[in-house]
mmCIF file of C-alpha atoms in Angstrom:
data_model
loop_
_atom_site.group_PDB
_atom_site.id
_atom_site.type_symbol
_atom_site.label_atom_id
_atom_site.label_comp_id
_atom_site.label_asym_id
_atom_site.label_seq_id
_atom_site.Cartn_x
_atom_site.Cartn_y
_atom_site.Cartn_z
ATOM 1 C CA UNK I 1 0.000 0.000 0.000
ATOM 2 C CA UNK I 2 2.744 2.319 0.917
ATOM 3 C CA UNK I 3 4.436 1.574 -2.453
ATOM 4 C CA UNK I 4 1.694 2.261 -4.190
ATOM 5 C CA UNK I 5 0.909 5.453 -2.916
ATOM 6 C CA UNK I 6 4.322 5.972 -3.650
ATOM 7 C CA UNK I 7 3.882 5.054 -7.236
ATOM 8 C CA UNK I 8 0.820 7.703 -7.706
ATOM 9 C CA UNK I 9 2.402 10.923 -6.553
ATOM 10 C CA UNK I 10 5.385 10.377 -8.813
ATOM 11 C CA UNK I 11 3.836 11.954 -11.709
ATOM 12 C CA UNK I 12 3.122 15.152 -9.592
ATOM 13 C CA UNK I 13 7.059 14.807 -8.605
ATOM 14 C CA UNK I 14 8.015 14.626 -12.104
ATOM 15 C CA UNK I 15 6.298 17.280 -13.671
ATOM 16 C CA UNK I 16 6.851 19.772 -10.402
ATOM 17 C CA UNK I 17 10.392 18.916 -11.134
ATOM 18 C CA UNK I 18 10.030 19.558 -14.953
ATOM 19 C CA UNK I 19 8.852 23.113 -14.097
ATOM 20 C CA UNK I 20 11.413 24.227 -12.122
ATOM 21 C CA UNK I 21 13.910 23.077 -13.750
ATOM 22 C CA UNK I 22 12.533 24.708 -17.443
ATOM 23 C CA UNK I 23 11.907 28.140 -14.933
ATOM 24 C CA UNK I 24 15.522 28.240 -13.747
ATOM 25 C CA UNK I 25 16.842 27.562 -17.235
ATOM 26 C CA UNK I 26 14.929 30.306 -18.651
ATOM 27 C CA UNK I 27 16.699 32.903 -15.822
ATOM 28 C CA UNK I 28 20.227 31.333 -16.199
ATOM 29 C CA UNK I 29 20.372 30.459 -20.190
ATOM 30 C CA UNK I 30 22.311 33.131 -21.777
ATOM 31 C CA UNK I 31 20.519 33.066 -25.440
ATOM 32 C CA UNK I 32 17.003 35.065 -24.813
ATOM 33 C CA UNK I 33 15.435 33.198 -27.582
ATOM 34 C CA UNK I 34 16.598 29.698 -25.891
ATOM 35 C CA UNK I 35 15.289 31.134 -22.593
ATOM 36 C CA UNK I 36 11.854 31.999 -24.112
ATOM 37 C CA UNK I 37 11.802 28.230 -25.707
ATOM 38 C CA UNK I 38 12.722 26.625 -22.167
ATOM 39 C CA UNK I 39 9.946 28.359 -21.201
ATOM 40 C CA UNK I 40 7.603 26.026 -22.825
ATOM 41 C CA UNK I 41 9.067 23.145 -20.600
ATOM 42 C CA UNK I 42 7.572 25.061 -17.735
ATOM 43 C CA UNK I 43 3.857 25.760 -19.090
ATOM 44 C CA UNK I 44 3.574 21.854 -20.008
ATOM 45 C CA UNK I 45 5.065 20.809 -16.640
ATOM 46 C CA UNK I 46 2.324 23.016 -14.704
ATOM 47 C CA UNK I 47 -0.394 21.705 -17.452
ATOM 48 C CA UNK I 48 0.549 18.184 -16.707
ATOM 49 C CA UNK I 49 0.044 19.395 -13.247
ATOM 50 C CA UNK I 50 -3.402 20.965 -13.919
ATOM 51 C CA UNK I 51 -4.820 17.289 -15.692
ATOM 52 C CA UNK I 52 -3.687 15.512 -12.237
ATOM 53 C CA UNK I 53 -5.956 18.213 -10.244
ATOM 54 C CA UNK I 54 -9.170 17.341 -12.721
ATOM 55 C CA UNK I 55 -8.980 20.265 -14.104
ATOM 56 C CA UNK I 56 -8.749 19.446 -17.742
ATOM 57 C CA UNK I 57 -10.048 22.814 -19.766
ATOM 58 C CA UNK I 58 -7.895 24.834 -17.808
ATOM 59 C CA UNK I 59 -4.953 22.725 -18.713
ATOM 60 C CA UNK I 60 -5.768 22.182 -23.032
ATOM 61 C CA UNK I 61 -6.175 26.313 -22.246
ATOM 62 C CA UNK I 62 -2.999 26.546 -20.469
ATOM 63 C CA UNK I 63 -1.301 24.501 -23.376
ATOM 64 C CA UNK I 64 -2.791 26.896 -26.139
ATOM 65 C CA UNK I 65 -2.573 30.022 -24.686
ATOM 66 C CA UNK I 66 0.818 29.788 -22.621
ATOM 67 C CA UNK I 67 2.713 27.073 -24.127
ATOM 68 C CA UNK I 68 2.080 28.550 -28.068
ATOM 69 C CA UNK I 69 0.774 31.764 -27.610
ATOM 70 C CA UNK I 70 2.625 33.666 -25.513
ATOM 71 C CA UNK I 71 5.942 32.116 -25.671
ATOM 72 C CA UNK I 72 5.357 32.285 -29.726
ATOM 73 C CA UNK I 73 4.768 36.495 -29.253
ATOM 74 C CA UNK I 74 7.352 36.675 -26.916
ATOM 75 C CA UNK I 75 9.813 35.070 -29.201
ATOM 76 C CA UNK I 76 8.810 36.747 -31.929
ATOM 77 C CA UNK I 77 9.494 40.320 -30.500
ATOM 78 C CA UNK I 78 13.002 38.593 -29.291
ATOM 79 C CA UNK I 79 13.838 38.411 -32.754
ATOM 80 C CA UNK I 80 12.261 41.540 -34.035
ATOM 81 C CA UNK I 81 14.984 43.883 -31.375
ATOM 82 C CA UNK I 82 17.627 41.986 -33.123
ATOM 83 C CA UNK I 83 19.535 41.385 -29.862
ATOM 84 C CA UNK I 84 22.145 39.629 -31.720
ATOM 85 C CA UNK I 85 24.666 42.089 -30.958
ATOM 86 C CA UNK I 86 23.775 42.293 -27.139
ATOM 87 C CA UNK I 87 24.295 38.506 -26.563
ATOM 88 C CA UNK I 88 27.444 38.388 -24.879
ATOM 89 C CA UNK I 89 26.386 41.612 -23.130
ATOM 90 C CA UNK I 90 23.282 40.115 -21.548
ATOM 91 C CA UNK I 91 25.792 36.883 -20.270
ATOM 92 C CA UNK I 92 27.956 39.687 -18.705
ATOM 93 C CA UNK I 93 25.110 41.439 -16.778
ATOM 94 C CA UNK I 94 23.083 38.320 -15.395
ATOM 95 C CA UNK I 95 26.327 37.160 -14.041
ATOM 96 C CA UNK I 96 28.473 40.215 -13.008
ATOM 97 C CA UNK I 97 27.235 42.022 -10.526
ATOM 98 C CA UNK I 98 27.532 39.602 -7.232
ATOM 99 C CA UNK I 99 25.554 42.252 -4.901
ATOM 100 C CA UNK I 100 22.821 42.082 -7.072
ATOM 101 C CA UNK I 101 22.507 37.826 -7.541
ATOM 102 C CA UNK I 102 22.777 37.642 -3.453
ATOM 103 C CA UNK I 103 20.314 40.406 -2.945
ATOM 104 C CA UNK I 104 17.527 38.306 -5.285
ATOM 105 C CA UNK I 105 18.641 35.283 -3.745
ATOM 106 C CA UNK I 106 17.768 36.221 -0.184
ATOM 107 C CA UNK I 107 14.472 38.387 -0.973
ATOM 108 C CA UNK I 108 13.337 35.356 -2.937
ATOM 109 C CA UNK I 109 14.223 32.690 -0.379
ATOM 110 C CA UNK I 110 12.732 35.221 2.299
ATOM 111 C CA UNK I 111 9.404 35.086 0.051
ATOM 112 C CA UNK I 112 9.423 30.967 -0.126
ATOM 113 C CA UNK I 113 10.367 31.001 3.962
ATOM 114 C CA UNK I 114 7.062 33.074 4.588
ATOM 115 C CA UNK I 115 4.783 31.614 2.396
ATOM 116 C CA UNK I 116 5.733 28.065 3.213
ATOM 117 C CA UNK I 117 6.182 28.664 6.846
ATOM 118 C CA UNK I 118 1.821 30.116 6.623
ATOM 119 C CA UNK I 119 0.898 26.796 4.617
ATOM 120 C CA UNK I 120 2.450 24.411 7.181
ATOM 121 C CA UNK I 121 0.904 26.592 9.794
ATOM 122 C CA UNK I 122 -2.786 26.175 8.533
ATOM 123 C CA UNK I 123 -4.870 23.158 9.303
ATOM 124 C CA UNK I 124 -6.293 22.500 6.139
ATOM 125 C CA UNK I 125 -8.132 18.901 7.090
ATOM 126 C CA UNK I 126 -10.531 21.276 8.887
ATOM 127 C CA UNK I 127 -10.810 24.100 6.341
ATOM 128 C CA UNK I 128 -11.715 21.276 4.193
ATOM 129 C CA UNK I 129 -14.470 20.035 6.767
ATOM 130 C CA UNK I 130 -15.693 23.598 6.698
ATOM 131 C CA UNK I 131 -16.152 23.641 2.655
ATOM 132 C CA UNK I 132 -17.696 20.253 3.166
ATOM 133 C CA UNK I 133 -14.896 19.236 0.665
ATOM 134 C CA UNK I 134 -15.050 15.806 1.749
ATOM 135 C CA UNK I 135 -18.800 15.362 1.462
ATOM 136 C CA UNK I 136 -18.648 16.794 -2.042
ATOM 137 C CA UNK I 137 -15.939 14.578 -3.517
ATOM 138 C CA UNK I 138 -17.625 11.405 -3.311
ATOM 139 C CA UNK I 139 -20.149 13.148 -4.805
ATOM 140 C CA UNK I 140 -17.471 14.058 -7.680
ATOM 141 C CA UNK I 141 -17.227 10.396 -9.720
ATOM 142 C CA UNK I 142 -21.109 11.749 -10.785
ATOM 143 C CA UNK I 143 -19.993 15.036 -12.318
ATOM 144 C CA UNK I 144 -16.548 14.313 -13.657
ATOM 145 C CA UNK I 145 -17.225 15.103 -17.060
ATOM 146 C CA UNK I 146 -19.813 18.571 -15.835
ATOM 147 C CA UNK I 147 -16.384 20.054 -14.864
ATOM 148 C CA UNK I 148 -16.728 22.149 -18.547
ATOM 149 C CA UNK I 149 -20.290 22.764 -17.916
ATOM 150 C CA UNK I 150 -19.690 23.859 -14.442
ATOM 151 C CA UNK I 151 -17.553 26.499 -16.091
ATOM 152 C CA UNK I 152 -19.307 27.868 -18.304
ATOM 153 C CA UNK I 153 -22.250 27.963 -16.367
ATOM 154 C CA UNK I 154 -19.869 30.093 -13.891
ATOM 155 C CA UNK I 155 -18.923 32.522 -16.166
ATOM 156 C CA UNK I 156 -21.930 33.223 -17.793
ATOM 157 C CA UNK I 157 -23.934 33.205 -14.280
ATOM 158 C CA UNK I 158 -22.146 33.990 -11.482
ATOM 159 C CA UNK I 159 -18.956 35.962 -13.066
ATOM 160 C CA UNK I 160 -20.663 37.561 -15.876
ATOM 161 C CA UNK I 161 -19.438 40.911 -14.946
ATOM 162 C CA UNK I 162 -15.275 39.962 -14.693
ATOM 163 C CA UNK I 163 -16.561 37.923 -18.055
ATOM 164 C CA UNK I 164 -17.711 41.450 -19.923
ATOM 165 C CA UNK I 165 -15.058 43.034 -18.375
ATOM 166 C CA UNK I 166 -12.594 40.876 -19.715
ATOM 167 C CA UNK I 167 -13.392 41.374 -23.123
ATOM 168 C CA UNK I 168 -13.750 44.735 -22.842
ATOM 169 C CA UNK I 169 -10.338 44.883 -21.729
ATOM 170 C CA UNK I 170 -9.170 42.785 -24.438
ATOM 171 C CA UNK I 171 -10.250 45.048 -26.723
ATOM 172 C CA UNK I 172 -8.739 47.999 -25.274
ATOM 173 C CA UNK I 173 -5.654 46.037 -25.503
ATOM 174 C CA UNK I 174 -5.762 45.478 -28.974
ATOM 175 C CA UNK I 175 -6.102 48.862 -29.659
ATOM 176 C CA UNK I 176 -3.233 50.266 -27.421
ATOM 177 C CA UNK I 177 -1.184 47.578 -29.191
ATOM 178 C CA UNK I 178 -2.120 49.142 -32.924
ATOM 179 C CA UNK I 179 -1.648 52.612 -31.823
ATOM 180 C CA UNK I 180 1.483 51.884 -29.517
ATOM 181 C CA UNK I 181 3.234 49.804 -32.537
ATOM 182 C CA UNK I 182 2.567 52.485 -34.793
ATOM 183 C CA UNK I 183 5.390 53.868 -36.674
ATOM 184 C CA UNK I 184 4.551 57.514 -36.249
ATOM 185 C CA UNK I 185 2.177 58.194 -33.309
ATOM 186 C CA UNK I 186 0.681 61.784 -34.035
ATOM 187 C CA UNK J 1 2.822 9.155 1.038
ATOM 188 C CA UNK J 2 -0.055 10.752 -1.103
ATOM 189 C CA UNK J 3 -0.041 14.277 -2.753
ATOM 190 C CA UNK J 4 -1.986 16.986 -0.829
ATOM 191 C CA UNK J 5 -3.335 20.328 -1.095
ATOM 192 C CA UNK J 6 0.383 21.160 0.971
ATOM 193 C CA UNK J 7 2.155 20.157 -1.425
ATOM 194 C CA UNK J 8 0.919 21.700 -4.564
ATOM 195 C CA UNK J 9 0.646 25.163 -2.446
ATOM 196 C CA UNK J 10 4.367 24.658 -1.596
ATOM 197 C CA UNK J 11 5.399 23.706 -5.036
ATOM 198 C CA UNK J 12 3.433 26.981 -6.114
ATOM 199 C CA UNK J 13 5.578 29.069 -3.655
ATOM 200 C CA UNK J 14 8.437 27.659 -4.639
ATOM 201 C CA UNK J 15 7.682 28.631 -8.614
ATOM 202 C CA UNK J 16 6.681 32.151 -7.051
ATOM 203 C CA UNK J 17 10.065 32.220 -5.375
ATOM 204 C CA UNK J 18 12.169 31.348 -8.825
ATOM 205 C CA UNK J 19 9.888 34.237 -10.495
ATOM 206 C CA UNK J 20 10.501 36.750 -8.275
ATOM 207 C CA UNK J 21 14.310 35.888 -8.203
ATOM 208 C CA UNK J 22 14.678 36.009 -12.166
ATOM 209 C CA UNK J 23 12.395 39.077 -12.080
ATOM 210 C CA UNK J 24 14.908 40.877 -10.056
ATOM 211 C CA UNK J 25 18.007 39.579 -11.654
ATOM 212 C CA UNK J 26 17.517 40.036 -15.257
ATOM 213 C CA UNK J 27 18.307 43.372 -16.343
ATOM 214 C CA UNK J 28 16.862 42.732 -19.944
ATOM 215 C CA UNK J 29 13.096 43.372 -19.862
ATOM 216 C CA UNK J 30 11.926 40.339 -21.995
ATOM 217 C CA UNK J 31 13.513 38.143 -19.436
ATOM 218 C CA UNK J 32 11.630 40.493 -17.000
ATOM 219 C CA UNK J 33 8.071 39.716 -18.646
ATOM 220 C CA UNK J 34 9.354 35.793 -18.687
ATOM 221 C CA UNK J 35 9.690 36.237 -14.936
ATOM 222 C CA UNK J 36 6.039 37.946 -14.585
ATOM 223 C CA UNK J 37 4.644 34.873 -16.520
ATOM 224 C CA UNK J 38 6.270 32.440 -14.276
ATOM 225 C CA UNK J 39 4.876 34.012 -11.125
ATOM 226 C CA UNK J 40 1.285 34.723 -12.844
ATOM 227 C CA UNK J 41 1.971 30.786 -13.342
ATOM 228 C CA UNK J 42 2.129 30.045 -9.997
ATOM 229 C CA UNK J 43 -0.694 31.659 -8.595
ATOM 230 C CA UNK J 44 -2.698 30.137 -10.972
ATOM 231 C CA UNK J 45 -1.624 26.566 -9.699
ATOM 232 C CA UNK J 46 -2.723 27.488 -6.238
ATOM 233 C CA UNK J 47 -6.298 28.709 -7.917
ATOM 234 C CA UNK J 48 -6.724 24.879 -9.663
ATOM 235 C CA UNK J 49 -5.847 23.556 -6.527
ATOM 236 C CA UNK J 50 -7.869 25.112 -4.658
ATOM 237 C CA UNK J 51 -11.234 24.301 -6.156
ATOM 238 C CA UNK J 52 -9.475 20.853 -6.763
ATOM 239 C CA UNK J 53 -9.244 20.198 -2.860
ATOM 240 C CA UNK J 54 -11.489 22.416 -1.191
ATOM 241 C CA UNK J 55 -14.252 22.770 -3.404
ATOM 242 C CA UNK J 56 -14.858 19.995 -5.700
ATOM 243 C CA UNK J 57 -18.046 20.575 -7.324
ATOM 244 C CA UNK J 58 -18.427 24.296 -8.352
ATOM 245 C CA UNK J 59 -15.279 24.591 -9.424
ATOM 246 C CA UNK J 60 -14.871 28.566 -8.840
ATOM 247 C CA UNK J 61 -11.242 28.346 -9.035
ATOM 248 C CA UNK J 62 -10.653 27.182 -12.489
ATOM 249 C CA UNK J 63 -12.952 30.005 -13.919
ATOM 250 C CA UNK J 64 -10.790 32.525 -11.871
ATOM 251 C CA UNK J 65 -7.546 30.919 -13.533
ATOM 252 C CA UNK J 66 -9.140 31.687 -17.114
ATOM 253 C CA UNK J 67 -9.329 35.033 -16.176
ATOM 254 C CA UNK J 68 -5.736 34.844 -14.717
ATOM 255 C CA UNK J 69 -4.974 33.594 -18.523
ATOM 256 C CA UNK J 70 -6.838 36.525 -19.875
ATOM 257 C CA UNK J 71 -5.640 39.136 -17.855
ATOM 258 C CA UNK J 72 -1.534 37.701 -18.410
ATOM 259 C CA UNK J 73 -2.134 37.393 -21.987
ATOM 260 C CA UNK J 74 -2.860 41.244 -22.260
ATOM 261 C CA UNK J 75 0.034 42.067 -20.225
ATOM 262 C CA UNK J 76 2.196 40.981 -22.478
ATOM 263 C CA UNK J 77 0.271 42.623 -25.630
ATOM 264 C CA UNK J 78 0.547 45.730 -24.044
ATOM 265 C CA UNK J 79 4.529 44.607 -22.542
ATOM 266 C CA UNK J 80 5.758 43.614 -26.045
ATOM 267 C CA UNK J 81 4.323 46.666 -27.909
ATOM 268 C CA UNK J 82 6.161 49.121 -25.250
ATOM 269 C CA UNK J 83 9.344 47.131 -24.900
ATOM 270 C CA UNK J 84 9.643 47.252 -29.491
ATOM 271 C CA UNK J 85 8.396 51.235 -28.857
ATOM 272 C CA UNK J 86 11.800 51.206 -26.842
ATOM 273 C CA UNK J 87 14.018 49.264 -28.626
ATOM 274 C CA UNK J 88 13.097 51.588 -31.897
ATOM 275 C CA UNK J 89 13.696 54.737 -29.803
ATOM 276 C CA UNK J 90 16.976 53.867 -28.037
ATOM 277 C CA UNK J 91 18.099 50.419 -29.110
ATOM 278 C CA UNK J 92 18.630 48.772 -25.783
ATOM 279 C CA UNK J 93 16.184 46.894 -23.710
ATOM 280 C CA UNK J 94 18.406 47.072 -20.405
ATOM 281 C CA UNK J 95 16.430 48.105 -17.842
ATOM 282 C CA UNK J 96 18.826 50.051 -15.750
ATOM 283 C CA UNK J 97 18.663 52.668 -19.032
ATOM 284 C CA UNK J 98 15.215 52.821 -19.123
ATOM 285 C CA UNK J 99 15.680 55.307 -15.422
ATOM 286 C CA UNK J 100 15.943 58.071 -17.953
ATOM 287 C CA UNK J 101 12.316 57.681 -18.856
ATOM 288 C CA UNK J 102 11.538 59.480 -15.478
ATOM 289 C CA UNK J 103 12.895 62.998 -16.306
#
């Protein structure tokens, strides 16, 4: 029994592993356009992670939007700056300056020290009782395959205004893009 | 040993924490946005899990993580067009240069 449980939360291990790995390569790797490609390895990792927790829209989502969307536009505007030139520069100033490497170092470990020291702190076994989490997973086997229809009866119900408002401010975004990307703004 | 709600939270912190150290690190602004991603990432993770463990059957979490997506996909429309704006004005991307944009 022990192995077996063993055996189950080794694809969470993996891919957890996966995405940190792909996040530190994309700080550390010299070549920005490499970086922005290693960052892929980290969106599938955490999508991976996303079809263990049942939640499988968000993770095809997470897939198109992260993994080829916005690593593709990122990329893309790598190579449009041309940053050929500035390679060796950019190996020279995420290395160089020590003071600066310690100072992230500690403020980041400070952040992980907090945050982890608050999650081992709560009791979550009786956050869960309060939810009624228990109670409603063995009611989940039922509805496994309502989780899309849970969704969209969400947005269109409950969140209907963030929903509006998010396209709204998509909009607005594609505008400010045009305008900002314009050659001669008037 | 089975996987928890403490352990995706921690593993979430811990992507957080590599975020915020690239994000203060990189002195080129693309690797900057990366960094931003990475951490938008992360809280995202602790939405899913969330509904995942504490509230199984409206799954209010995942619809707020779509709007995470949403909101992080803008941010870099609006990131990208202003970083090229920039680059055509000065060509450099550093971000210690970009302190002249205050005067």
């Amino acid at each position: 029994m022990q192995f077996l449980a063993t055996i189950s939360s080794l694809p969470f291990y993996i891919l957890a592993t996966i995405s940190i790995v792909c996040a530190l390569g994309m700080i550390l790797n010299p070549n920005l356009v490499r970086a922005g490609f290693t960052l892929i390895g980290t969106f599938i990792g955490i999508a991976g992670l996303y079809f263990l927790l049942n939640a499988n829209f968000v993770a095809v989502s997470q897939v198109l939007i992260y993994a080829v969307g916005i690593v593709l536009v990122i990329v893309f505007a790598v190579m449009l700056c041309s940053l050929k030139e500035e390679a060796h520069n950019i190996k020279e100033s995420v290395f160089s300056s020590k003071a600066r490497v310690t100072f992230a170092m500690l403020i980041s470990s400070l952040v992980f020290a907090v945050l982890s020291f608050v999650i081992r702190s709560q009791d979550w076994q009786a956050i869960a009782k309060l939810t009624g989490a228990e109670r409603q997973s063995s009611l989940v086997q039922l509805v496994d395959d309502k989780y899309l229809s849970q969704i969209g009866f969400l947005m269109l119900n409950k969140y209907i205004l963030p929903f509006e408002l998010i396209s709204v401010l998509l909009l607005i975004v594609l505008v400010g893009t045009i305008l900002l990307s314009k050659k001669d703004i008037k | 040993m089975t996987v928890t709600l403490v352990h995706y939270l921690t593993f979430s912190a811990l992507l957080f924490s590599v975020g915020l150290f690239g994000l203060l690190i990189s002195r080129n602004a693309f690797r900057v946005l990366m960094s931003i991603e990475i951490m938008l990432n992360a809280v995202n993770i602790n939405f899913v899990a969330f509904a995942h463990f504490l509230d199984p059957l409206a799954v209010k979490g995942q619809a707020f993580s779509l709007f995470v997506m949403a909101i992080a996909a803008a941010e870099v429309a609006i990131g990208l067009s202003l970083l090229l704006l920039i680059y055509r004005n000065r060509i450099n991307i550093d971000m210690d240069s970009f302190a002249t944009i205050k005067w």
